[in-house]
Tab-separated table of C-alpha atoms in Angstrom:
chain	number	residue	atom	x	y	z
A	1	GLN	CA	29.896	56.305	6.165
A	2	VAL	CA	31.882	57.473	9.070
A	3	GLN	CA	33.002	54.086	11.202
A	4	LEU	CA	35.040	54.382	14.629
A	5	VAL	CA	36.213	50.839	15.813
A	6	GLU	CA	37.104	50.419	18.998
A	7	SER	CA	39.554	47.143	20.110
A	8	GLY	CA	41.882	46.270	23.213
A	9	GLY	CA	39.577	46.524	25.916
A	10	ASP	CA	39.898	42.985	28.182
A	11	LEU	CA	39.704	42.231	32.065
A	12	VAL	CA	43.153	43.535	33.972
A	13	GLN	CA	44.042	43.590	37.838
A	14	VAL	CA	44.599	46.274	39.527
A	15	GLY	CA	47.299	48.519	38.624
A	16	GLY	CA	47.522	46.787	35.436
A	17	SER	CA	48.200	48.338	31.918
A	18	LEU	CA	46.207	48.399	28.682
A	19	ARG	CA	46.397	50.075	25.449
A	20	LEU	CA	43.158	50.686	23.506
A	21	SER	CA	42.973	51.304	19.679
A	22	CYS	CA	40.418	53.202	17.104
A	23	VAL	CA	40.299	53.021	13.630
A	24	GLY	CA	38.794	55.529	11.760
A	25	SER	CA	37.051	55.553	8.292
A	26	GLY	CA	34.482	57.795	6.082
A	27	PHE	CA	35.726	60.694	7.140
A	28	LEU	CA	38.935	62.581	6.583
A	29	PHE	CA	40.895	61.682	9.842
A	30	LYS	CA	43.543	63.643	9.813
A	31	LEU	CA	41.402	66.908	9.830
A	32	TYR	CA	39.572	66.069	13.243
A	33	PRO	CA	40.475	66.287	17.250
A	34	MET	CA	39.640	62.912	18.754
A	35	SER	CA	38.321	62.018	21.955
A	36	TRP	CA	38.322	58.969	24.166
A	37	SER	CA	35.039	58.698	26.615
A	38	ARG	CA	33.884	55.880	28.783
A	39	GLN	CA	31.076	55.391	30.696
A	40	ALA	CA	30.541	52.722	33.712
A	41	ALA	CA	27.423	51.030	34.617
A	42	GLY	CA	24.823	53.412	36.131
A	43	LYS	CA	27.027	56.815	35.096
A	44	GLN	CA	26.872	59.464	32.665
A	45	ARG	CA	29.616	59.122	29.939
A	46	GLU	CA	32.990	60.904	30.868
A	47	VAL	CA	35.452	62.141	27.716
A	48	VAL	CA	38.794	61.442	29.656
A	49	ALA	CA	41.188	62.067	26.488
A	50	THR	CA	40.948	64.717	23.786
A	51	ILE	CA	44.003	64.631	21.253
A	52	PRO	CA	44.117	67.902	18.651
A	53	ASN	CA	44.093	67.372	14.864
A	54	SER	CA	47.920	67.250	13.962
A	55	GLY	CA	47.717	70.228	12.175
A	56	ALA	CA	45.983	72.292	14.878
A	57	THR	CA	48.365	74.852	16.559
A	58	GLY	CA	48.211	76.398	20.017
A	59	HIS	CA	46.410	73.337	21.016
A	60	ALA	CA	47.475	70.347	23.043
A	61	THR	CA	46.040	67.134	24.435
A	62	SER	CA	44.022	67.451	27.200
A	63	TYR	CA	42.837	64.926	30.050
A	64	ALA	CA	40.199	64.272	32.629
A	65	ASP	CA	41.419	64.872	36.434
A	66	SER	CA	40.634	61.451	37.192
A	67	VAL	CA	42.887	60.238	34.324
A	68	LYS	CA	45.814	62.704	34.458
A	69	GLY	CA	48.882	61.335	35.182
A	70	ARG	CA	47.809	57.512	34.190
A	71	PHE	CA	46.461	57.628	30.673
A	72	ALA	CA	47.937	58.567	27.323
A	73	ILE	CA	46.337	59.604	24.172
A	74	SER	CA	48.341	59.745	20.344
A	75	ARG	CA	47.341	59.302	16.912
A	76	ASP	CA	48.591	57.748	14.115
A	77	ASP	CA	47.265	59.570	11.408
A	78	ALA	CA	49.040	57.475	8.520
A	79	LYS	CA	46.815	54.630	10.193
A	80	ASN	CA	43.876	56.247	10.972
A	81	THR	CA	44.221	54.930	14.479
A	82	ILE	CA	44.336	56.998	17.831
A	83	TYR	CA	45.346	54.631	20.759
A	84	LEU	CA	44.818	55.421	24.579
A	85	GLN	CA	47.648	53.896	26.701
A	86	MET	CA	46.284	53.151	30.498
A	87	GLN	CA	48.736	52.637	33.469
A	88	ASN	CA	48.100	52.143	37.189
A	89	LEU	CA	44.435	50.860	36.303
A	90	ASN	CA	42.396	51.080	39.374
A	91	PRO	CA	38.303	49.726	39.305
A	92	GLU	CA	36.994	53.017	38.928
A	93	ASP	CA	38.655	52.821	35.810
A	94	THR	CA	35.772	50.203	34.876
A	95	ALA	CA	33.477	51.177	31.916
A	96	ILE	CA	32.676	50.716	28.220
A	97	TYR	CA	35.391	53.064	26.445
A	98	TYR	CA	34.804	54.796	23.431
A	99	CYS	CA	36.333	56.987	20.630
A	100	GLY	CA	34.675	59.916	18.890
A	101	PHE	CA	34.628	62.851	17.140
A	102	ASN	CA	32.839	65.921	16.628
A	103	ARG	CA	31.639	66.987	12.609
A	104	PHE	CA	29.620	70.253	12.229
A	105	GLY	CA	27.829	69.627	15.406
A	106	THR	CA	27.568	65.996	15.307
A	107	THR	CA	29.060	63.863	17.745
A	108	TYR	CA	30.255	60.250	16.703
A	109	TRP	CA	31.044	57.656	19.026
A	110	GLY	CA	31.936	53.827	17.833
A	111	GLN	CA	30.805	50.606	19.721
A	112	GLY	CA	32.829	50.692	22.340
A	113	THR	CA	35.131	48.341	23.745
A	114	GLN	CA	34.743	46.794	27.745
A	115	VAL	CA	37.753	47.738	30.338
A	116	THR	CA	36.919	45.768	33.587
A	117	VAL	CA	39.995	46.230	36.256
A	118	SER	CA	39.244	43.490	39.188
A	119	SER	CA	40.762	44.062	42.808
């Protein structure tokens, strides 16, 4: 079955950096665009970054305006892993971060990893 396991969340100070990882299994990882989303307490889920599958042409990584220039998504298909490098973190980045993908109209998300930015 599909499994997505995120890791790397932590408590960090304002201006700090973190790198999140997500390992996928149970599906052909390299075939799918992958995304990172986040959900802060009391707020709706926000997709913050998406990376196309490696064989895609005419597609590029995309970012929410709230993280553009600070976050970078990448993937290593040999390891079935995507990453989210986060820099210059601020308290508004505090949330549970999830990785996910869509297959045949169904969106799969992992269990999430907590990122807390303290001021």
